[in-house]
Coordinates of C-alpha atoms (C1' of nucleotides) in Angstrom, one line a residue:
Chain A
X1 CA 38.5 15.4 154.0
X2 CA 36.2 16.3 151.2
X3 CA 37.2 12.7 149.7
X4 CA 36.3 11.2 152.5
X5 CA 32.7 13.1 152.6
X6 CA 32.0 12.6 149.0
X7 CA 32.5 9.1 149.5
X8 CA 29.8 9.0 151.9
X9 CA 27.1 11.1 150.4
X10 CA 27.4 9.4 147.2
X11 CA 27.4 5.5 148.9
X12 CA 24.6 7.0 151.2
X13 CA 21.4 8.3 150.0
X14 CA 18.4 8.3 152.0
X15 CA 15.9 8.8 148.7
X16 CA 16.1 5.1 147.5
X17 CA 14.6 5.2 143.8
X18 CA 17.0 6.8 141.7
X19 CA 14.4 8.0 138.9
X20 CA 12.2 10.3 140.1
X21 CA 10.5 12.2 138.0
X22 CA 8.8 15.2 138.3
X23 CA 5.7 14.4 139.2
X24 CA 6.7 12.7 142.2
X25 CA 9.1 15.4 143.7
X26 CA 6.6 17.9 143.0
X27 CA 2.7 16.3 143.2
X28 CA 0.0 18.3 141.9
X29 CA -2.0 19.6 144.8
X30 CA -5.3 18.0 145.2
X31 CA -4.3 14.2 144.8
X32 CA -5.6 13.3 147.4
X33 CA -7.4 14.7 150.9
X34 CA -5.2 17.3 152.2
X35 CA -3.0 17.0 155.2
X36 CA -4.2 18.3 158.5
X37 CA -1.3 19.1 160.0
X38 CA 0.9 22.2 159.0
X39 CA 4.0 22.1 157.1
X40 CA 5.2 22.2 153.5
X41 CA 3.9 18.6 152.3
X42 CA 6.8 16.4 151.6
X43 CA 8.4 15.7 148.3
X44 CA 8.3 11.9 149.1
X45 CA 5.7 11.1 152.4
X46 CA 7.8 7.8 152.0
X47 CA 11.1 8.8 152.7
X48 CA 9.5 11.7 155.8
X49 CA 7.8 8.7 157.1
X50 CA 11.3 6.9 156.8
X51 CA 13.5 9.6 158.2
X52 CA 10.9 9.8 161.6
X53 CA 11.1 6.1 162.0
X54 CA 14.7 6.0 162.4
X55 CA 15.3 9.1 164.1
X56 CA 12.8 7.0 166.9
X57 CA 13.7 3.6 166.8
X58 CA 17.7 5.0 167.0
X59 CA 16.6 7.2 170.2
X60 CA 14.1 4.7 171.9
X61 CA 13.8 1.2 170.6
X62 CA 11.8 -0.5 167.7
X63 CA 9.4 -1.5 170.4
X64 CA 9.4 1.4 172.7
X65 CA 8.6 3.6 169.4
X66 CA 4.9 3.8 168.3
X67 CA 3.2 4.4 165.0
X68 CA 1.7 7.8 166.4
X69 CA 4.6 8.8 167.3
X70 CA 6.1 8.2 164.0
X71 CA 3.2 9.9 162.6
X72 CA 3.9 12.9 164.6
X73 CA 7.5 12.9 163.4
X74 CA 6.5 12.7 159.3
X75 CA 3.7 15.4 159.7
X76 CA 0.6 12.9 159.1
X77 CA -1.8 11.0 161.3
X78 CA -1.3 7.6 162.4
X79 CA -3.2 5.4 160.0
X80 CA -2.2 7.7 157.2
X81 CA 1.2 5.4 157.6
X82 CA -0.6 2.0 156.7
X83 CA -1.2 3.6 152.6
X84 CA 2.9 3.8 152.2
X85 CA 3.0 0.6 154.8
X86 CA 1.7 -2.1 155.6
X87 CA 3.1 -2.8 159.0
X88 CA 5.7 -1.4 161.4
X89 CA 8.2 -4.3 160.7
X90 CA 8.2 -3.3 157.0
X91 CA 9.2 0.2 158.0
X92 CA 11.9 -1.3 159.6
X93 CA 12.6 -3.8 157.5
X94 CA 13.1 -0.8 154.6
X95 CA 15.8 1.0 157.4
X96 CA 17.7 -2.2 157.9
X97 CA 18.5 -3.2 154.4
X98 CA 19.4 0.5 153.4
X99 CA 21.6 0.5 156.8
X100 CA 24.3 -2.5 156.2
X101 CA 23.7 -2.8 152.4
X102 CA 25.8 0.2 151.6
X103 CA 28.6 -0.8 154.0
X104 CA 28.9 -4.4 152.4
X105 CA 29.0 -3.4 149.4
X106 CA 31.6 -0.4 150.2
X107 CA 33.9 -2.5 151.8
X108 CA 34.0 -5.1 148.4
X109 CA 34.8 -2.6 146.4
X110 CA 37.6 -1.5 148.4
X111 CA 38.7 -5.1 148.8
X112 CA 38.4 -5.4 145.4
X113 CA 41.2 -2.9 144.3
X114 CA 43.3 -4.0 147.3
X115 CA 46.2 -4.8 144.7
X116 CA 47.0 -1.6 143.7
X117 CA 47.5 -0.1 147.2
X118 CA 49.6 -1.2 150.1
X119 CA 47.9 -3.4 152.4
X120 CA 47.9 -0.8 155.3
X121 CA 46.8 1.6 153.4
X122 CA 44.1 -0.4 152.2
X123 CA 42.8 -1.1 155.8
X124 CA 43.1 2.8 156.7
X125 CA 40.7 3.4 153.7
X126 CA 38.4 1.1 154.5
X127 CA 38.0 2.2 158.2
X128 CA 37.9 5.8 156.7
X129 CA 35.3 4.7 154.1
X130 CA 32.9 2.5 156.6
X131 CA 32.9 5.2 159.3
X132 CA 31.9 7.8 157.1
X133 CA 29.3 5.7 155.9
X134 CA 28.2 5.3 159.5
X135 CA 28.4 8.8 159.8
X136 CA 26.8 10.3 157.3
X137 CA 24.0 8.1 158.0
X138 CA 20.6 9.9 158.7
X139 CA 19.7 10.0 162.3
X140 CA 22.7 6.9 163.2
X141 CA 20.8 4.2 161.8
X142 CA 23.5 2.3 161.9
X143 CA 22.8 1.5 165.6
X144 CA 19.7 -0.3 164.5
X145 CA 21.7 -3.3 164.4
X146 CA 22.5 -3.3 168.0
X147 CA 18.9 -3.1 169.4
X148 CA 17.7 -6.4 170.9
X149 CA 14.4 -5.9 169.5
X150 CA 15.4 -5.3 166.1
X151 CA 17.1 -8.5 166.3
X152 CA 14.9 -10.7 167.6
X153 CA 12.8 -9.3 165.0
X154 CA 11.6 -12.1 162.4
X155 CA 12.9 -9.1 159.5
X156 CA 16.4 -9.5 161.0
X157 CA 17.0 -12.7 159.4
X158 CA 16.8 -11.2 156.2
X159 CA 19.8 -8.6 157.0
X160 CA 21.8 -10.4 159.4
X161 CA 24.1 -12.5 157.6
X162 CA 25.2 -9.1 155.3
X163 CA 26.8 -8.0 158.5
X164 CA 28.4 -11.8 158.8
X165 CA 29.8 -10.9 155.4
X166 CA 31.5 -7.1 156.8
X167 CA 33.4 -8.9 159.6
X168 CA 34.9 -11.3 157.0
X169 CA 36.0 -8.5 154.4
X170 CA 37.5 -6.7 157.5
X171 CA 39.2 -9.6 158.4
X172 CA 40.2 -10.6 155.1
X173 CA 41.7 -6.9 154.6
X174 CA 43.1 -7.2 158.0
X175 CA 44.6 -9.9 157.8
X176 CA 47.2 -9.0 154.8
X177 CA 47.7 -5.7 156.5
X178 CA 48.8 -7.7 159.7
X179 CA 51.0 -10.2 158.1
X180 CA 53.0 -11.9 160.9
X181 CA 53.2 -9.5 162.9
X182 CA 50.2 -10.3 165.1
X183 CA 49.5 -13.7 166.6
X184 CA 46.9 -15.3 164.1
X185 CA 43.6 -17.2 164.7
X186 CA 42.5 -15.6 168.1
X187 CA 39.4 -16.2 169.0
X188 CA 37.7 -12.8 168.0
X189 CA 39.1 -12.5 165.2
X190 CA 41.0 -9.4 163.4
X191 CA 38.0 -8.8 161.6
X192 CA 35.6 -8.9 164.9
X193 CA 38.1 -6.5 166.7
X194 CA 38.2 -4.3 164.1
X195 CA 34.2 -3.6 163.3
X196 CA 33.9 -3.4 166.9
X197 CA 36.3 -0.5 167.2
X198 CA 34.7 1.1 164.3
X199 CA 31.2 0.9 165.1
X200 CA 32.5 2.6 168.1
X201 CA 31.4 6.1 166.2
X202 CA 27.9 5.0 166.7
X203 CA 27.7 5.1 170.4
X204 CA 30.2 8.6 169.9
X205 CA 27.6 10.0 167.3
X206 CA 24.8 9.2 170.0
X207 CA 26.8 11.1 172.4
X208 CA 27.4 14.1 169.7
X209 CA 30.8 13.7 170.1
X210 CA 32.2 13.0 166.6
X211 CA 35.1 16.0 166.0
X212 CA 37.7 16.4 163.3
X213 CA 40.0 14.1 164.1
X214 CA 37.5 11.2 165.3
X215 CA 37.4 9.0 162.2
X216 CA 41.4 9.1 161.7
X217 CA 42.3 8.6 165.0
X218 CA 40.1 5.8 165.1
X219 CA 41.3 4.3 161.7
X220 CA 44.7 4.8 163.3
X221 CA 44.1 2.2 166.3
X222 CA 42.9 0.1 163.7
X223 CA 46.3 0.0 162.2
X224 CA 48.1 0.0 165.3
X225 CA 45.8 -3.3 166.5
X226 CA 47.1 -5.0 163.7
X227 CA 51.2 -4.0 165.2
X228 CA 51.4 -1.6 162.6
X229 CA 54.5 0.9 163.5
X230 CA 53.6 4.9 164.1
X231 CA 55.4 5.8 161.3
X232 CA 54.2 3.4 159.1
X233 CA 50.7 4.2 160.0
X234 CA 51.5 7.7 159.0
X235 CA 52.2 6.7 155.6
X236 CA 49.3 4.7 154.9
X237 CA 47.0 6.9 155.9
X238 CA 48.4 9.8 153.6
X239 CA 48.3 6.6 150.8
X240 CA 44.8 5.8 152.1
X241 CA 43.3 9.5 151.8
X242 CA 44.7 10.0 148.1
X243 CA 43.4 6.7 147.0
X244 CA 40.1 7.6 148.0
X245 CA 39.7 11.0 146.5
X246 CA 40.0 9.3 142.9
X247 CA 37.3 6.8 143.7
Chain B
X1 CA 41.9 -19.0 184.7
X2 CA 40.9 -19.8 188.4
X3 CA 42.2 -16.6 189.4
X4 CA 40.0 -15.1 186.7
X5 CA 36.7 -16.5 187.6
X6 CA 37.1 -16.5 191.2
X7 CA 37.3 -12.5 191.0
X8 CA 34.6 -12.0 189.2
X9 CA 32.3 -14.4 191.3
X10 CA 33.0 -13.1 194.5
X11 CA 32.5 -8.9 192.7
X12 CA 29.4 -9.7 191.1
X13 CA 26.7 -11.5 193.5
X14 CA 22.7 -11.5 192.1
X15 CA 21.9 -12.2 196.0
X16 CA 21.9 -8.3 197.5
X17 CA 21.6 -8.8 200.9
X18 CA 24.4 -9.9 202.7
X19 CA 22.6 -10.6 205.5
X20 CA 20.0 -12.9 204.8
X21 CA 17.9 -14.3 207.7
X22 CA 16.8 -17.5 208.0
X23 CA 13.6 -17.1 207.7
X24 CA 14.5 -15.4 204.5
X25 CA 16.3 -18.0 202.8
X26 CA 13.8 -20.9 204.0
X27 CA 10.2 -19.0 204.2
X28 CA 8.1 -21.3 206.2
X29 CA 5.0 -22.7 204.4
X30 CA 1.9 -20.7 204.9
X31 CA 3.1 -17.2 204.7
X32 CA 0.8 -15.7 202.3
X33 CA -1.5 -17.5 199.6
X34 CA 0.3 -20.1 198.0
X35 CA 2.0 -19.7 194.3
X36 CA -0.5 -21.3 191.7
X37 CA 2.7 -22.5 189.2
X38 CA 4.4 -25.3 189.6
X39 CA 8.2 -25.6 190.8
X40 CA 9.5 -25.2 193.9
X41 CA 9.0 -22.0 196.3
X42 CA 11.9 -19.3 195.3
X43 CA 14.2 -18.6 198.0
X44 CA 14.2 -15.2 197.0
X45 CA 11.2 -13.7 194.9
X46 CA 12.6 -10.8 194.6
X47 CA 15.9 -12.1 192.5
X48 CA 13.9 -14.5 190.5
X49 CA 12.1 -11.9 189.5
X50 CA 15.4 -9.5 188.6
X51 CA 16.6 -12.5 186.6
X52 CA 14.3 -13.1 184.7
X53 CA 13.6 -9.2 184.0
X54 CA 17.7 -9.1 182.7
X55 CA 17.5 -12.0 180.8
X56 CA 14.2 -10.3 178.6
X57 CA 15.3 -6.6 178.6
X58 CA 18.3 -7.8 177.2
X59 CA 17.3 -10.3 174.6
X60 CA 14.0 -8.0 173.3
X61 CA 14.8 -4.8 175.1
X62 CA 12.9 -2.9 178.0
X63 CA 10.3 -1.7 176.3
X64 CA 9.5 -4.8 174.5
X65 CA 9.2 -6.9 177.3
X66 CA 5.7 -6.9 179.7
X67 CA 5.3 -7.4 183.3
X68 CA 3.8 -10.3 182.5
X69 CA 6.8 -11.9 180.5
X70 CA 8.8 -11.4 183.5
X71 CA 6.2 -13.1 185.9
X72 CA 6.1 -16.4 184.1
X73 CA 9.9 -16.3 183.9
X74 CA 9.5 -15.8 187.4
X75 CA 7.2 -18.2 188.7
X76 CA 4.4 -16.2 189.7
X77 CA 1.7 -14.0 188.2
X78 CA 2.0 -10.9 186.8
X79 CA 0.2 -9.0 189.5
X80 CA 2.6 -10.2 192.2
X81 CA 5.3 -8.1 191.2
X82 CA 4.6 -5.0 192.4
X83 CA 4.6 -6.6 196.1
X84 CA 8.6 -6.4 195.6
X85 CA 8.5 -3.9 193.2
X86 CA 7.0 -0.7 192.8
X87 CA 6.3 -0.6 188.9
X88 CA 8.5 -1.6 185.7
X89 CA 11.1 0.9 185.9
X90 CA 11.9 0.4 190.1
X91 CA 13.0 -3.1 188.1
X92 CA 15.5 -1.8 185.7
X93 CA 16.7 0.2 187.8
X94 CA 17.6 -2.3 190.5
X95 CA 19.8 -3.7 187.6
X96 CA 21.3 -1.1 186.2
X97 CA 23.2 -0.3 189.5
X98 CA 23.8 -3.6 190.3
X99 CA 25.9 -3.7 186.5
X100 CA 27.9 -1.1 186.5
X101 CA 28.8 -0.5 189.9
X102 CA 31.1 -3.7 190.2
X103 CA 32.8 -2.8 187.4
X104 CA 33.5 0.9 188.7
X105 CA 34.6 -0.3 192.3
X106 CA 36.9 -3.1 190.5
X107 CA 38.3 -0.9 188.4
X108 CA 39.4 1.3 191.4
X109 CA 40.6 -1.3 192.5
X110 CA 43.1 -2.3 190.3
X111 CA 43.9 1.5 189.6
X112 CA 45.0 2.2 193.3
X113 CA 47.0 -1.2 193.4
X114 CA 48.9 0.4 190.1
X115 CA 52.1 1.6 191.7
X116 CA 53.2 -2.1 192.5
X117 CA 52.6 -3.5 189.0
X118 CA 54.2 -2.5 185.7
X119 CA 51.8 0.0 183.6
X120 CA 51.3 -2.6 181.7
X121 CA 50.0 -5.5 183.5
X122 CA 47.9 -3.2 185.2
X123 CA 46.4 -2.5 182.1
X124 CA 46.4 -6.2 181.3
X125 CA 44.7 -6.8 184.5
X126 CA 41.9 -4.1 184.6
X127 CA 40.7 -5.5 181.3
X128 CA 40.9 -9.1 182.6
X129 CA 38.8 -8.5 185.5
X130 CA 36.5 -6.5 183.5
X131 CA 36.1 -8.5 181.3
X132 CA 35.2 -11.1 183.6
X133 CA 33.0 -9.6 185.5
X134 CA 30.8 -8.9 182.3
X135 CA 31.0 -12.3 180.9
X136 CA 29.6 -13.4 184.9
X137 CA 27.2 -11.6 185.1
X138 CA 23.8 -12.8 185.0
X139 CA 21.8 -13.0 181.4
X140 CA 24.7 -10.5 179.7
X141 CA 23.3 -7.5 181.5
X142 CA 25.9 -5.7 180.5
X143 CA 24.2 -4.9 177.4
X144 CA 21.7 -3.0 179.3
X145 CA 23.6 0.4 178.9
X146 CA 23.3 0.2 175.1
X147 CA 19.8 0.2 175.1
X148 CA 18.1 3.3 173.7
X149 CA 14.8 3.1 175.8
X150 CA 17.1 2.3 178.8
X151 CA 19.4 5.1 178.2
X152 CA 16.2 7.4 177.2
X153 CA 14.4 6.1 180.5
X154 CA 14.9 8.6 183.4
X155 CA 16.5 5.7 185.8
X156 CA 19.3 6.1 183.5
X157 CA 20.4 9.4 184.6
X158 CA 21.4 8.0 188.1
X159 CA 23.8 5.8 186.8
X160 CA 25.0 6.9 183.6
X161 CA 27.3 9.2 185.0
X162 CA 29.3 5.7 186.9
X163 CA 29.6 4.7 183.1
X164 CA 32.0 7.8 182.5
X165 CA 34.0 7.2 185.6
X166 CA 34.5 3.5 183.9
X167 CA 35.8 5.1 180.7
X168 CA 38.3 7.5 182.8
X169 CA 39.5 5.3 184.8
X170 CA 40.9 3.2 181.7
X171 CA 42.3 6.1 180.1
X172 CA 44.1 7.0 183.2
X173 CA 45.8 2.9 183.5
X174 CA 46.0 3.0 179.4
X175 CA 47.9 6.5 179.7
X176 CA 50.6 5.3 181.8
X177 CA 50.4 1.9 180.1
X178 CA 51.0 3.4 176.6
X179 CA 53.6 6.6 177.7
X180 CA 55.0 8.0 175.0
X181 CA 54.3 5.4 172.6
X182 CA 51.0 6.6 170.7
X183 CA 49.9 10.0 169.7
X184 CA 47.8 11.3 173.0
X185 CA 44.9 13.2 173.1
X186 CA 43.2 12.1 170.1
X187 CA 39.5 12.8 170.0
X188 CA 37.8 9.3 171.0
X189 CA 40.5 8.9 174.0
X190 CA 42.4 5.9 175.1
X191 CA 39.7 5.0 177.5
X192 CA 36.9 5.2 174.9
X193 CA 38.6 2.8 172.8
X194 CA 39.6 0.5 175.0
X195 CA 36.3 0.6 176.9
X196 CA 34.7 0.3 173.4
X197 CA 37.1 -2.9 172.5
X198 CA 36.5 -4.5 176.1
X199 CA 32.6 -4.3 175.8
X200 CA 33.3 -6.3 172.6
X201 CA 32.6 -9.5 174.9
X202 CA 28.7 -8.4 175.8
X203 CA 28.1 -9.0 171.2
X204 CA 30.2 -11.9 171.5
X205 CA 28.3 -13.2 174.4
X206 CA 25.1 -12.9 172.8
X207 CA 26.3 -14.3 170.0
X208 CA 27.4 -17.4 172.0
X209 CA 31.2 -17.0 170.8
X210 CA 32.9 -16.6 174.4
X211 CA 35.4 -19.3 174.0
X212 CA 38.7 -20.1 176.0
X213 CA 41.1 -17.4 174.4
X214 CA 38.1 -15.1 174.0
X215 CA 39.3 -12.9 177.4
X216 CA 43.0 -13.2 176.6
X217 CA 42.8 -12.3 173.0
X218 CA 41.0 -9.2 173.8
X219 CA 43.2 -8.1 176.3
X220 CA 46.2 -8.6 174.1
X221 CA 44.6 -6.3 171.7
X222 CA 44.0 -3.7 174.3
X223 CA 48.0 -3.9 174.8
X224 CA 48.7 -3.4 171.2
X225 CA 46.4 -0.5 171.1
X226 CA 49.0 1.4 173.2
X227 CA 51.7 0.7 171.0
X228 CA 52.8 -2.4 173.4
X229 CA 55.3 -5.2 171.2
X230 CA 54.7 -8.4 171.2
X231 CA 57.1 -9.9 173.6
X232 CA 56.0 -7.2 176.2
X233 CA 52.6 -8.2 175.9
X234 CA 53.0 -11.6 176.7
X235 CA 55.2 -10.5 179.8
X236 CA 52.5 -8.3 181.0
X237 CA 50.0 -11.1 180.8
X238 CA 51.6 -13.4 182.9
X239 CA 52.2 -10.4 185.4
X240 CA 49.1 -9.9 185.6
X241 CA 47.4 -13.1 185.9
X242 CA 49.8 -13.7 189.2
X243 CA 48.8 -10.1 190.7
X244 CA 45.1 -11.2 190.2
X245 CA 45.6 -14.6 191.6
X246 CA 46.3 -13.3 194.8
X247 CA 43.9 -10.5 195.0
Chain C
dG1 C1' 3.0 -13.3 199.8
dT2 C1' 0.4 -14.6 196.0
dC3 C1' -3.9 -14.9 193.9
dT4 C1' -8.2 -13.3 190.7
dA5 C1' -10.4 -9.6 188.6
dT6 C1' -10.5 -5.5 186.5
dA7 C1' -9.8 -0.4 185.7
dA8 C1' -7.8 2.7 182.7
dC9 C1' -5.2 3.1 179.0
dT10 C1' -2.3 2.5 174.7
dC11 C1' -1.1 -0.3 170.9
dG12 C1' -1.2 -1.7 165.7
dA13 C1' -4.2 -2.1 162.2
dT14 C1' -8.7 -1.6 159.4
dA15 C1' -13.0 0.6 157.2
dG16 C1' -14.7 4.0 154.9
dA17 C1' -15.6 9.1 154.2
dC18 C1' -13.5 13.0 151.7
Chain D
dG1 C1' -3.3 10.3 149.5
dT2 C1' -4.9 11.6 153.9
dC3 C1' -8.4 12.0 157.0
dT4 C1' -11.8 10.4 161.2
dA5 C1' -13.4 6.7 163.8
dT6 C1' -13.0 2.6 165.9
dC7 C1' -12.0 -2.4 166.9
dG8 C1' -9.7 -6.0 169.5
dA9 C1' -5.9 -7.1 171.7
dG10 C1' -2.5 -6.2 175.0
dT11 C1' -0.4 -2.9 178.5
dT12 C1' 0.7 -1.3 183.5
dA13 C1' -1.0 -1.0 187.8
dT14 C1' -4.6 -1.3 191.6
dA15 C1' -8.2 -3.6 194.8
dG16 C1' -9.3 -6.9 197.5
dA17 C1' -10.0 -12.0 198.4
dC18 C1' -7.4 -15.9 200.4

DNA sequence: GTCTATAACTCGATAGAC
DNA sequence: GTCTATCGAGTTATAGAC
């Protein structure tokens, strides 16, 4: 459990540059006009402006979600956006690549040291992993990839193919974890069947209904979709949660 | 296969009205000014204009699409709409209905037909039929109920609550499917999943990756989710594919 | 029943003061 | 760095001609 969420926190970090130094957490009052609105100003206007944007575009839509509104949300007037922005689509453009990134990149690395755990077990972690990441996610950003908008957005094509990349590590992991014992080369894939069951906890976290046991029973059915026996599902996950407490 | 698609086509119907007059279906010349575009007089305005409504709301969502998109897909200015409908939402709302409530009355369906049927291939059969009633439907509208700005828009609340039936009534079939087999009560029920794994087909769709195996694939994998062996599985499909042939 | 024209409004984005 | 003010384009919906 506390593996699992200091997995996530550290993969997942909503503050993107990693060196910030004082004088940006803290600005000296007076650069600039004051704010009108009330509120502590924010440590990084960036980030607030971020955080609104997705906790809109998640709720209503890319399109259904104006700049006033966001505005509203980060504590600043409308055109006070266009100085960290220059357009809408580069706020989202900014939310997409943080959203999938730190999944792709999760999921290799757990592929990666597949050799020194049992298959299974290596599946269970990296259903464990991913969801977390999903979770932990500010304001379910991970749903941004589900939004017709967002996809038929010309900033898509920039992020799209990472998530390509997810559904083949999935698969890949899958596949060694399934060995026989499931008929190969359907035509949604392992891997398909697999990120569709665990993006499930996006549509659950929209519906606040994520509890204690969510993420493992779900990472159970994962194993059990690739005829993995109960027992043996048991034991991996026990393997699974271990292996990722030393990470 | 024939079995398959000749469900679905008779559940799902664009056309509403069952009773269609004559002077419906062939509107004699003259009645009202005529249409400026080109192509031939609809036989119903009123569907044209709901098709072409889905096929936008679902590739760039509701709120990104105009009334004016939707009145060149269907023929006619953007003005004439609102003689057949009252505003924007009276249009999503005349297909939200229309998508979920086949799948709830088929779903009954197949659940009050249960007691003649293994467990099983009544679960093989419900996620068939399903299946196939989203993969018929008109311009993937299936999708619709993942859209924020639909689900956030107040014509939602009238039909959301259909949605949960859905869900139940899988987790009833999958319960009896799976008896003793898996773990019950885990939080993200049987039905979730399954439901979760079955609306798989709506990304798949959109993606243009239904193929021939697509259906049965799927439904195999709903089987294993309950713990169902191979062998068993295969048994239940052919089961079911014969109850639904007859149906 | 569909058209043209337009009212009333909201949108994203820019200019320039502070 | 944030503000006010505003522009031009695009939005839903209505009024009335045909």
């Amino acid at each position: 459990m506390s593996a699992k969420l200091a997995l996530s926190t550290v993969i997942y970090r909503m503050t993107e540059k990693g060196d910030a130094t004082v004088s940006q957490i803290s600005p000296r009052p007076g650069r600039g006009r004051p704010r009108l609105l009330p509120g502590k100003i924010a440590a990084n206007p960036r980030d607030q402006i971020l955080a609104a944007a997705a906790e809109l575009f998640v709720s209503r839509g890319y399109a259904g979600t104006t700049t006033r509104e966001i505005a509203d949300g980060a504590g600043l007037r409308q055109a006070s956006i266009y100085y960290h922005f220059g357009s809408k689509e580069e706020i989202l453009a900014a939310l997409l690549e943080r959203s999938v990134q730190a999944r792709v990149e999760q999921a290799g690395k757990i592929e990666a040291g597949m050799d020194s755990v049992a298959p299974d077990a290596a599946l269970y972690a990296l259903a464990v992993s991913d969801m977390s990441a999903l979770v932990a996610m500010p304001y379910n950003i991970g749903m941004l990839y589900r939004l017709p908008d967002v996809i038929a957005s010309p900033v898509y094509d920039r992020y799209g193919h990472l998530r390509g990349e997810l559904v083949a590590g999935y698969g890949r992991v899958a596949e060694r974890a399934a060995a026989e014992r499931v008929p190969a080369g359907g035509e949604p894939g392992l891997g398909d069947l697999l990120v569709q069951m665990v993006e499930g906890v996006i549509s659950l976290r929209r519906e606040d209904r994520i509890g204690s046991t969510t993420v493992a029973t779900i990472a159970s059915a994962c194993l059990r979709l690739c005829g993995i026996a109960e027992d043996a599902i048991e034991q991996a996950r026990e393997t699974a949660l271990t292996a990722l407490a030393q990470t």
